[in-house]
Amino acid sequence: MDFVQVSEEEGDEPIELPAEEDGTLLLSTLQAQFPGSCGLKYRNMDTKAVRGVRSNEGRLFPPSVDSGWGEYIYFCVFPKENKRKSDDNLENSTAKTKRIETRLRCTDLIVLGLPWKTTEDSLREYFESYGEVLMAQIKKDVKSGQSKGFGFVRFGSYDAQMRVLSNRHLIDGRWCEVKVPNSKGVGHQVPCKVFVGRCTEDINSDDLREYFSKFGEVTDVFIPRPFRAFSFVTFFDPDVAQSLCGEDHIIKGVSVHVSNAAPKAEQSRSHQGQNYNYSSGNSYGMHSYHPQGNHMTSHPGRSGHHRGNNQHNAHGGENPNIANSHSHSHSHSHSNNASGGYGMGGHNYGGNAGGGYHNNSSNHASGGHINRQDGGAPYNRQGNFHGMNQPHNGNVGSGGWMNRGPLDMPNLQALGINSQGSSSSNQGQNMNNPLGVGLNLNSLPINPALVAAALNQWSLVGNQLQNQNQDQQGGNFLSWMAQNGGHNANNNVNYGGRKGSNNPNNSGPGGMIKVDNSSCNDQQNGCAPGNAGWSNQSSGSQNSVEKSNFL
DNA sequence: GTTGAGCGTT
């Protein structure tokens, strides 16, 4: 068996860690000795530079295929802001402060999909590699003592919590899912994950990780198998993820498109609590605080315009909730491009920026600025998600899509199809074309609402949804319009009349397409119940405007 | 003794 010499920091005394038969070193092996570490690096004697060790799927790969790990002494990579030494300092100097913050910010996390055999000790042992575990419990049958297959864990640091939430977890041989429990209400989950569309088959997870690492630490890369032309990249810092959304990037000569990926967990969680009206400006004010305040500043270095979906269309200002709920600190790009402005008003909040939801991780340790190395200045491209900590596909993209294969939806996004870019007049409009033909309501020289009404009249839209959404009253687009006074502040009126989509509670037919891999436990493919969410989202409709914007 | 979506006898 090969051993790899690893020290915590360069110059420290190394520990020999056993490599696997295939020559790789398990991340879990590393973390067993160096909790919190996320990778390895070493000093290249030739260049005198520090080189990183390739890491993928929980495995660290030796630098050389031939000579393996060689005689290098490797040292640990720790997540930024999670360096153990600074942690120690924190412990010593501001222990009390830390404890207070912990109380404020950490929450119990539910761990789903645990193997029956997992004990509280092994659960704790697993998560301790992320940081201090304050509590680890397995829910058991009171009589038999048998595990129910889920448990709870609580961390001592918010960073650890965030890291755990943004990763998949292989616990005692099974992929498990960690979420903020429903009972906690909407918690601290953040959209660290982005959807990368237009991927080609030769773009592997290493390529994605390597490429996107320059923007910030990548905690996970997931490529659905079989090949589906898209993938997911998860960043440690949600702001990094956000900053990339809407952009095209070139990887291995291929232009890929980054957009928002809304975790299924967020969707399902919205089942509880209020019946959000995503199509109403009201949703904007659901949480009137402004959690990402310092992210909303205008950032010099870009044009000053919020690209993509951030335009504030049709400033009608009908909705007082919008008008009063906060003040903007960022520079708007007020593009009065609302075609007609029918049914529109107010700002385009709640909107169409990539199906996103606004996380409330205002305290996240990013400082609000993202060090981009591509010359771009950091700025918030999704400024229309103020204060929302619920997922809200303002673009009302769910529902509908009847008789469509589950691959159609993600493929639209995978192919980078959207209405942005070439037609600036179309930005922020997010008109859904229910016919699925090359018709863009927005581009028509008539009131799109009338078009929608006509479609409604022809029973081309809306009616088939009657039974899918019992908690919505009307039956079609017109009745919906009537209910909403015809001037709903939200621009993302679903002109397709897929009313079911206006309600996040609707997860019924036409909404998310369940990809049931719950019985699959193939670790190689990352297939486990816990992963179903990420699969679903790509098959479902909650991804982003770029899908529902088109069609 | 089996099982695999969910949400915690505090």
PDB file of C-alpha atoms in Angstrom, chain A residues 270-502:
ATOM      1  CA  SER A 270     -42.227  26.314   0.092  1.00  0.00           C
ATOM      2  CA  HIS A 271     -45.101  23.957   0.495  1.00  0.00           C
ATOM      3  CA  GLN A 272     -45.469  24.988   3.987  1.00  0.00           C
ATOM      4  CA  GLY A 273     -46.485  28.326   5.191  1.00  0.00           C
ATOM      5  CA  GLN A 274     -48.091  30.946   3.120  1.00  0.00           C
ATOM      6  CA  ASN A 275     -49.564  30.461  -0.190  1.00  0.00           C
ATOM      7  CA  TYR A 276     -47.172  32.606  -2.024  1.00  0.00           C
ATOM      8  CA  ASN A 277     -48.376  34.370  -4.997  1.00  0.00           C
ATOM      9  CA  TYR A 278     -45.351  34.364  -7.113  1.00  0.00           C
ATOM     10  CA  SER A 279     -47.023  36.345  -9.723  1.00  0.00           C
ATOM     11  CA  SER A 280     -47.737  39.160  -7.468  1.00  0.00           C
ATOM     12  CA  GLY A 281     -45.519  41.895  -6.410  1.00  0.00           C
ATOM     13  CA  ASN A 282     -46.546  40.977  -2.960  1.00  0.00           C
ATOM     14  CA  SER A 283     -44.104  38.239  -2.930  1.00  0.00           C
ATOM     15  CA  TYR A 284     -41.442  40.755  -3.108  1.00  0.00           C
ATOM     16  CA  GLY A 285     -42.258  42.034   0.272  1.00  0.00           C
ATOM     17  CA  MET A 286     -42.535  38.750   1.968  1.00  0.00           C
ATOM     18  CA  HIS A 287     -39.436  39.438   3.817  1.00  0.00           C
ATOM     19  CA  SER A 288     -38.814  43.024   3.744  1.00  0.00           C
ATOM     20  CA  TYR A 289     -35.384  43.012   5.101  1.00  0.00           C
ATOM     21  CA  HIS A 290     -32.645  43.374   2.667  1.00  0.00           C
ATOM     22  CA  PRO A 291     -30.345  40.548   3.403  1.00  0.00           C
ATOM     23  CA  GLN A 292     -27.791  41.197   0.840  1.00  0.00           C
ATOM     24  CA  GLY A 293     -27.617  44.839   1.247  1.00  0.00           C
ATOM     25  CA  ASN A 294     -24.030  45.284   0.510  1.00  0.00           C
ATOM     26  CA  HIS A 295     -24.331  43.206  -2.541  1.00  0.00           C
ATOM     27  CA  MET A 296     -26.691  45.546  -4.115  1.00  0.00           C
ATOM     28  CA  THR A 297     -24.376  48.363  -4.592  1.00  0.00           C
ATOM     29  CA  SER A 298     -23.460  49.423  -7.981  1.00  0.00           C
ATOM     30  CA  HIS A 299     -20.183  48.095  -8.996  1.00  0.00           C
ATOM     31  CA  PRO A 300     -17.884  50.096 -11.076  1.00  0.00           C
ATOM     32  CA  GLY A 301     -15.993  48.190 -13.597  1.00  0.00           C
ATOM     33  CA  ARG A 302     -18.932  46.875 -15.395  1.00  0.00           C
ATOM     34  CA  SER A 303     -21.032  49.125 -17.407  1.00  0.00           C
ATOM     35  CA  GLY A 304     -23.135  50.009 -14.499  1.00  0.00           C
ATOM     36  CA  HIS A 305     -25.993  48.242 -16.049  1.00  0.00           C
ATOM     37  CA  HIS A 306     -27.270  45.145 -14.555  1.00  0.00           C
ATOM     38  CA  ARG A 307     -27.139  42.821 -17.379  1.00  0.00           C
ATOM     39  CA  GLY A 308     -29.619  40.259 -18.212  1.00  0.00           C
ATOM     40  CA  ASN A 309     -32.691  40.171 -16.175  1.00  0.00           C
ATOM     41  CA  ASN A 310     -32.299  43.027 -13.929  1.00  0.00           C
ATOM     42  CA  GLN A 311     -34.072  45.655 -15.768  1.00  0.00           C
ATOM     43  CA  HIS A 312     -36.877  47.295 -14.038  1.00  0.00           C
ATOM     44  CA  ASN A 313     -39.580  47.292 -16.508  1.00  0.00           C
ATOM     45  CA  ALA A 314     -42.547  49.467 -16.844  1.00  0.00           C
ATOM     46  CA  HIS A 315     -42.302  51.616 -13.864  1.00  0.00           C
ATOM     47  CA  GLY A 316     -45.867  51.767 -13.011  1.00  0.00           C
ATOM     48  CA  GLY A 317     -45.365  51.460  -9.351  1.00  0.00           C
ATOM     49  CA  GLU A 318     -48.812  50.116  -8.686  1.00  0.00           C
ATOM     50  CA  ASN A 319     -47.754  47.845  -6.013  1.00  0.00           C
ATOM     51  CA  PRO A 320     -47.153  49.548  -2.743  1.00  0.00           C
ATOM     52  CA  ASN A 321     -45.440  46.554  -1.387  1.00  0.00           C
ATOM     53  CA  ILE A 322     -42.778  47.048  -3.827  1.00  0.00           C
ATOM     54  CA  ALA A 323     -42.611  50.720  -3.614  1.00  0.00           C
ATOM     55  CA  ASN A 324     -42.276  50.773   0.083  1.00  0.00           C
ATOM     56  CA  SER A 325     -40.576  47.694   1.020  1.00  0.00           C
ATOM     57  CA  HIS A 326     -37.092  48.835   0.585  1.00  0.00           C
ATOM     58  CA  SER A 327     -34.840  51.341  -0.881  1.00  0.00           C
ATOM     59  CA  HIS A 328     -32.417  50.585  -3.551  1.00  0.00           C
ATOM     60  CA  SER A 329     -28.848  51.141  -3.079  1.00  0.00           C
ATOM     61  CA  HIS A 330     -27.715  49.923  -6.371  1.00  0.00           C
ATOM     62  CA  SER A 331     -27.765  51.665  -9.604  1.00  0.00           C
ATOM     63  CA  HIS A 332     -30.604  50.557 -11.678  1.00  0.00           C
ATOM     64  CA  SER A 333     -30.651  50.079 -15.279  1.00  0.00           C
ATOM     65  CA  HIS A 334     -34.049  51.335 -15.969  1.00  0.00           C
ATOM     66  CA  SER A 335     -34.850  49.986 -19.290  1.00  0.00           C
ATOM     67  CA  ASN A 336     -38.261  51.077 -20.217  1.00  0.00           C
ATOM     68  CA  ASN A 337     -38.673  48.314 -22.561  1.00  0.00           C
ATOM     69  CA  ALA A 338     -41.902  46.961 -21.396  1.00  0.00           C
ATOM     70  CA  SER A 339     -43.779  46.334 -24.507  1.00  0.00           C
ATOM     71  CA  GLY A 340     -47.066  47.871 -23.938  1.00  0.00           C
ATOM     72  CA  GLY A 341     -46.821  47.625 -20.266  1.00  0.00           C
ATOM     73  CA  TYR A 342     -50.061  45.835 -20.009  1.00  0.00           C
ATOM     74  CA  GLY A 343     -50.403  43.930 -16.889  1.00  0.00           C
ATOM     75  CA  MET A 344     -47.240  45.340 -15.721  1.00  0.00           C
ATOM     76  CA  GLY A 345     -46.227  47.850 -13.286  1.00  0.00           C
ATOM     77  CA  GLY A 346     -43.830  48.435 -10.601  1.00  0.00           C
ATOM     78  CA  HIS A 347     -40.485  46.981 -10.810  1.00  0.00           C
ATOM     79  CA  ASN A 348     -39.659  43.758 -12.213  1.00  0.00           C
ATOM     80  CA  TYR A 349     -38.943  42.196  -8.958  1.00  0.00           C
ATOM     81  CA  GLY A 350     -39.685  38.746  -8.121  1.00  0.00           C
ATOM     82  CA  GLY A 351     -38.608  38.105 -11.420  1.00  0.00           C
ATOM     83  CA  ASN A 352     -37.223  36.403 -14.155  1.00  0.00           C
ATOM     84  CA  ALA A 353     -33.680  36.205 -13.164  1.00  0.00           C
ATOM     85  CA  GLY A 354     -33.047  32.645 -13.505  1.00  0.00           C
ATOM     86  CA  GLY A 355     -35.628  31.112 -11.355  1.00  0.00           C
ATOM     87  CA  GLY A 356     -33.667  32.141  -8.461  1.00  0.00           C
ATOM     88  CA  TYR A 357     -34.520  32.575  -4.980  1.00  0.00           C
ATOM     89  CA  HIS A 358     -32.872  35.044  -2.861  1.00  0.00           C
ATOM     90  CA  ASN A 359     -30.881  33.621  -0.162  1.00  0.00           C
ATOM     91  CA  ASN A 360     -30.637  35.257   3.094  1.00  0.00           C
ATOM     92  CA  SER A 361     -27.110  34.542   3.737  1.00  0.00           C
ATOM     93  CA  SER A 362     -26.329  38.072   4.382  1.00  0.00           C
ATOM     94  CA  ASN A 363     -23.868  37.118   6.959  1.00  0.00           C
ATOM     95  CA  HIS A 364     -21.994  34.892   4.754  1.00  0.00           C
ATOM     96  CA  ALA A 365     -18.336  35.372   4.928  1.00  0.00           C
ATOM     97  CA  SER A 366     -17.845  36.734   1.552  1.00  0.00           C
ATOM     98  CA  GLY A 367     -17.706  40.337   2.347  1.00  0.00           C
ATOM     99  CA  GLY A 368     -20.004  41.115  -0.434  1.00  0.00           C
ATOM    100  CA  HIS A 369     -17.392  41.375  -3.030  1.00  0.00           C
ATOM    101  CA  ILE A 370     -16.168  38.712  -5.206  1.00  0.00           C
ATOM    102  CA  ASN A 371     -12.700  38.589  -6.385  1.00  0.00           C
ATOM    103  CA  ARG A 372     -13.027  37.793  -9.933  1.00  0.00           C
ATOM    104  CA  GLN A 373     -10.030  37.178 -11.951  1.00  0.00           C
ATOM    105  CA  ASP A 374     -11.545  37.541 -15.302  1.00  0.00           C
ATOM    106  CA  GLY A 375     -11.370  41.245 -15.214  1.00  0.00           C
ATOM    107  CA  GLY A 376     -14.959  41.623 -14.364  1.00  0.00           C
ATOM    108  CA  ALA A 377     -16.002  43.556 -11.386  1.00  0.00           C
ATOM    109  CA  PRO A 378     -18.279  41.910  -8.957  1.00  0.00           C
ATOM    110  CA  TYR A 379     -21.794  42.952  -9.051  1.00  0.00           C
ATOM    111  CA  ASN A 380     -25.123  41.566  -8.452  1.00  0.00           C
ATOM    112  CA  ARG A 381     -26.806  40.410 -11.511  1.00  0.00           C
ATOM    113  CA  GLN A 382     -29.811  39.229  -9.800  1.00  0.00           C
ATOM    114  CA  GLY A 383     -30.793  42.256  -7.976  1.00  0.00           C
ATOM    115  CA  ASN A 384     -34.398  41.524  -8.357  1.00  0.00           C
ATOM    116  CA  PHE A 385     -34.425  39.075  -5.586  1.00  0.00           C
ATOM    117  CA  HIS A 386     -34.452  41.402  -2.763  1.00  0.00           C
ATOM    118  CA  GLY A 387     -35.215  39.903   0.479  1.00  0.00           C
ATOM    119  CA  MET A 388     -36.712  36.788  -0.793  1.00  0.00           C
ATOM    120  CA  ASN A 389     -35.675  33.760   0.967  1.00  0.00           C
ATOM    121  CA  GLN A 390     -38.096  31.530  -0.685  1.00  0.00           C
ATOM    122  CA  PRO A 391     -37.612  30.148  -4.061  1.00  0.00           C
ATOM    123  CA  HIS A 392     -39.800  31.938  -6.381  1.00  0.00           C
ATOM    124  CA  ASN A 393     -39.626  31.350  -9.968  1.00  0.00           C
ATOM    125  CA  GLY A 394     -40.980  34.609 -10.828  1.00  0.00           C
ATOM    126  CA  ASN A 395     -40.896  33.617 -14.359  1.00  0.00           C
ATOM    127  CA  VAL A 396     -43.634  31.281 -13.606  1.00  0.00           C
ATOM    128  CA  GLY A 397     -42.057  28.607 -15.506  1.00  0.00           C
ATOM    129  CA  SER A 398     -43.485  25.621 -13.819  1.00  0.00           C
ATOM    130  CA  GLY A 399     -46.610  23.964 -14.763  1.00  0.00           C
ATOM    131  CA  GLY A 400     -47.747  23.335 -18.203  1.00  0.00           C
ATOM    132  CA  TRP A 401     -45.413  21.658 -20.560  1.00  0.00           C
ATOM    133  CA  MET A 402     -47.841  18.929 -21.000  1.00  0.00           C
ATOM    134  CA  ASN A 403     -46.949  15.968 -23.086  1.00  0.00           C
ATOM    135  CA  ARG A 404     -43.390  16.825 -23.012  1.00  0.00           C
ATOM    136  CA  GLY A 405     -40.654  14.530 -22.257  1.00  0.00           C
ATOM    137  CA  PRO A 406     -38.694  15.217 -19.183  1.00  0.00           C
ATOM    138  CA  LEU A 407     -35.700  16.037 -21.236  1.00  0.00           C
ATOM    139  CA  ASP A 408     -37.205  18.901 -23.043  1.00  0.00           C
ATOM    140  CA  MET A 409     -37.093  21.347 -20.264  1.00  0.00           C
ATOM    141  CA  PRO A 410     -33.545  21.004 -19.177  1.00  0.00           C
ATOM    142  CA  ASN A 411     -32.404  20.781 -22.697  1.00  0.00           C
ATOM    143  CA  LEU A 412     -33.745  24.156 -23.488  1.00  0.00           C
ATOM    144  CA  GLN A 413     -31.601  25.575 -20.840  1.00  0.00           C
ATOM    145  CA  ALA A 414     -28.852  23.197 -21.568  1.00  0.00           C
ATOM    146  CA  LEU A 415     -28.764  24.585 -25.002  1.00  0.00           C
ATOM    147  CA  GLY A 416     -28.668  28.052 -23.660  1.00  0.00           C
ATOM    148  CA  ILE A 417     -31.910  28.968 -25.245  1.00  0.00           C
ATOM    149  CA  ASN A 418     -33.245  32.109 -23.856  1.00  0.00           C
ATOM    150  CA  SER A 419     -34.584  35.360 -24.937  1.00  0.00           C
ATOM    151  CA  GLN A 420     -31.746  37.428 -23.744  1.00  0.00           C
ATOM    152  CA  GLY A 421     -28.918  38.669 -25.704  1.00  0.00           C
ATOM    153  CA  SER A 422     -29.796  39.404 -29.227  1.00  0.00           C
ATOM    154  CA  SER A 423     -33.003  41.123 -28.462  1.00  0.00           C
ATOM    155  CA  SER A 424     -32.571  43.669 -25.817  1.00  0.00           C
ATOM    156  CA  SER A 425     -36.176  44.609 -26.015  1.00  0.00           C
ATOM    157  CA  ASN A 426     -37.004  41.263 -24.767  1.00  0.00           C
ATOM    158  CA  GLN A 427     -35.048  41.367 -21.660  1.00  0.00           C
ATOM    159  CA  GLY A 428     -36.881  41.142 -18.494  1.00  0.00           C
ATOM    160  CA  GLN A 429     -40.095  40.379 -20.145  1.00  0.00           C
ATOM    161  CA  ASN A 430     -40.214  36.739 -19.830  1.00  0.00           C
ATOM    162  CA  MET A 431     -43.151  36.050 -21.922  1.00  0.00           C
ATOM    163  CA  ASN A 432     -43.918  32.461 -22.108  1.00  0.00           C
ATOM    164  CA  ASN A 433     -45.078  31.218 -25.356  1.00  0.00           C
ATOM    165  CA  PRO A 434     -47.427  28.413 -24.664  1.00  0.00           C
ATOM    166  CA  LEU A 435     -47.553  27.182 -28.171  1.00  0.00           C
ATOM    167  CA  GLY A 436     -44.104  25.910 -28.206  1.00  0.00           C
ATOM    168  CA  VAL A 437     -43.494  27.334 -31.618  1.00  0.00           C
ATOM    169  CA  GLY A 438     -41.225  30.069 -32.681  1.00  0.00           C
ATOM    170  CA  LEU A 439     -43.543  32.723 -31.494  1.00  0.00           C
ATOM    171  CA  ASN A 440     -42.412  35.396 -29.207  1.00  0.00           C
ATOM    172  CA  LEU A 441     -45.308  37.275 -27.787  1.00  0.00           C
ATOM    173  CA  ASN A 442     -43.025  39.981 -26.854  1.00  0.00           C
ATOM    174  CA  SER A 443     -41.946  40.648 -30.312  1.00  0.00           C
ATOM    175  CA  LEU A 444     -45.399  41.021 -31.667  1.00  0.00           C
ATOM    176  CA  PRO A 445     -46.538  44.500 -32.477  1.00  0.00           C
ATOM    177  CA  ILE A 446     -49.610  44.081 -30.368  1.00  0.00           C
ATOM    178  CA  ASN A 447     -50.470  43.830 -26.804  1.00  0.00           C
ATOM    179  CA  PRO A 448     -49.201  40.496 -25.633  1.00  0.00           C
ATOM    180  CA  ALA A 449     -51.977  40.295 -23.136  1.00  0.00           C
ATOM    181  CA  LEU A 450     -54.407  40.284 -26.004  1.00  0.00           C
ATOM    182  CA  VAL A 451     -52.530  37.517 -27.644  1.00  0.00           C
ATOM    183  CA  ALA A 452     -52.688  35.593 -24.479  1.00  0.00           C
ATOM    184  CA  ALA A 453     -56.358  36.302 -24.258  1.00  0.00           C
ATOM    185  CA  ALA A 454     -56.816  35.013 -27.749  1.00  0.00           C
ATOM    186  CA  LEU A 455     -54.908  31.910 -26.969  1.00  0.00           C
ATOM    187  CA  ASN A 456     -57.017  31.523 -23.954  1.00  0.00           C
ATOM    188  CA  GLN A 457     -60.105  31.932 -26.012  1.00  0.00           C
ATOM    189  CA  TRP A 458     -58.993  29.212 -28.294  1.00  0.00           C
ATOM    190  CA  SER A 459     -58.452  26.956 -25.391  1.00  0.00           C
ATOM    191  CA  LEU A 460     -54.925  26.662 -26.359  1.00  0.00           C
ATOM    192  CA  VAL A 461     -53.726  27.388 -22.953  1.00  0.00           C
ATOM    193  CA  GLY A 462     -54.877  27.332 -19.484  1.00  0.00           C
ATOM    194  CA  ASN A 463     -57.793  25.036 -19.498  1.00  0.00           C
ATOM    195  CA  GLN A 464     -55.968  21.859 -19.126  1.00  0.00           C
ATOM    196  CA  LEU A 465     -54.625  23.100 -15.922  1.00  0.00           C
ATOM    197  CA  GLN A 466     -57.847  23.324 -14.112  1.00  0.00           C
ATOM    198  CA  ASN A 467     -57.433  20.149 -12.289  1.00  0.00           C
ATOM    199  CA  GLN A 468     -53.905  20.560 -11.439  1.00  0.00           C
ATOM    200  CA  ASN A 469     -54.116  23.314  -9.046  1.00  0.00           C
ATOM    201  CA  GLN A 470     -56.986  23.155  -6.737  1.00  0.00           C
ATOM    202  CA  ASP A 471     -55.821  25.982  -4.678  1.00  0.00           C
ATOM    203  CA  GLN A 472     -56.071  28.407  -7.449  1.00  0.00           C
ATOM    204  CA  GLN A 473     -59.487  29.493  -8.278  1.00  0.00           C
ATOM    205  CA  GLY A 474     -59.855  30.577 -11.771  1.00  0.00           C
ATOM    206  CA  GLY A 475     -59.538  28.425 -14.710  1.00  0.00           C
ATOM    207  CA  ASN A 476     -57.606  30.286 -17.203  1.00  0.00           C
ATOM    208  CA  PHE A 477     -55.515  33.189 -18.000  1.00  0.00           C
ATOM    209  CA  LEU A 478     -58.362  35.616 -18.288  1.00  0.00           C
ATOM    210  CA  SER A 479     -59.818  34.801 -14.969  1.00  0.00           C
ATOM    211  CA  TRP A 480     -56.403  35.042 -13.541  1.00  0.00           C
ATOM    212  CA  MET A 481     -56.014  38.418 -15.080  1.00  0.00           C
ATOM    213  CA  ALA A 482     -59.325  39.443 -13.660  1.00  0.00           C
ATOM    214  CA  GLN A 483     -58.309  38.339 -10.229  1.00  0.00           C
ATOM    215  CA  ASN A 484     -55.210  40.280 -10.427  1.00  0.00           C
ATOM    216  CA  GLY A 485     -56.798  43.392 -11.679  1.00  0.00           C
ATOM    217  CA  GLY A 486     -54.945  43.232 -14.878  1.00  0.00           C
ATOM    218  CA  HIS A 487     -52.134  45.242 -13.560  1.00  0.00           C
ATOM    219  CA  ASN A 488     -50.244  42.987 -11.427  1.00  0.00           C
ATOM    220  CA  ALA A 489     -47.031  44.522 -10.477  1.00  0.00           C
ATOM    221  CA  ASN A 490     -45.113  41.593 -11.535  1.00  0.00           C
ATOM    222  CA  ASN A 491     -43.904  41.647 -15.006  1.00  0.00           C
ATOM    223  CA  ASN A 492     -43.577  37.997 -15.163  1.00  0.00           C
ATOM    224  CA  VAL A 493     -47.111  37.468 -15.908  1.00  0.00           C
ATOM    225  CA  ASN A 494     -47.481  34.159 -17.370  1.00  0.00           C
ATOM    226  CA  TYR A 495     -48.989  34.959 -20.627  1.00  0.00           C
ATOM    227  CA  GLY A 496     -49.264  31.357 -21.307  1.00  0.00           C
ATOM    228  CA  GLY A 497     -51.833  31.104 -18.638  1.00  0.00           C
ATOM    229  CA  ARG A 498     -50.240  28.203 -16.933  1.00  0.00           C
ATOM    230  CA  LYS A 499     -51.775  29.220 -13.766  1.00  0.00           C
ATOM    231  CA  GLY A 500     -50.491  26.319 -11.928  1.00  0.00           C
ATOM    232  CA  SER A 501     -47.163  27.820 -12.214  1.00  0.00           C
ATOM    233  CA  ASN A 502     -48.170  30.838 -10.339  1.00  0.00           C
TER     234      ASN A 502
END
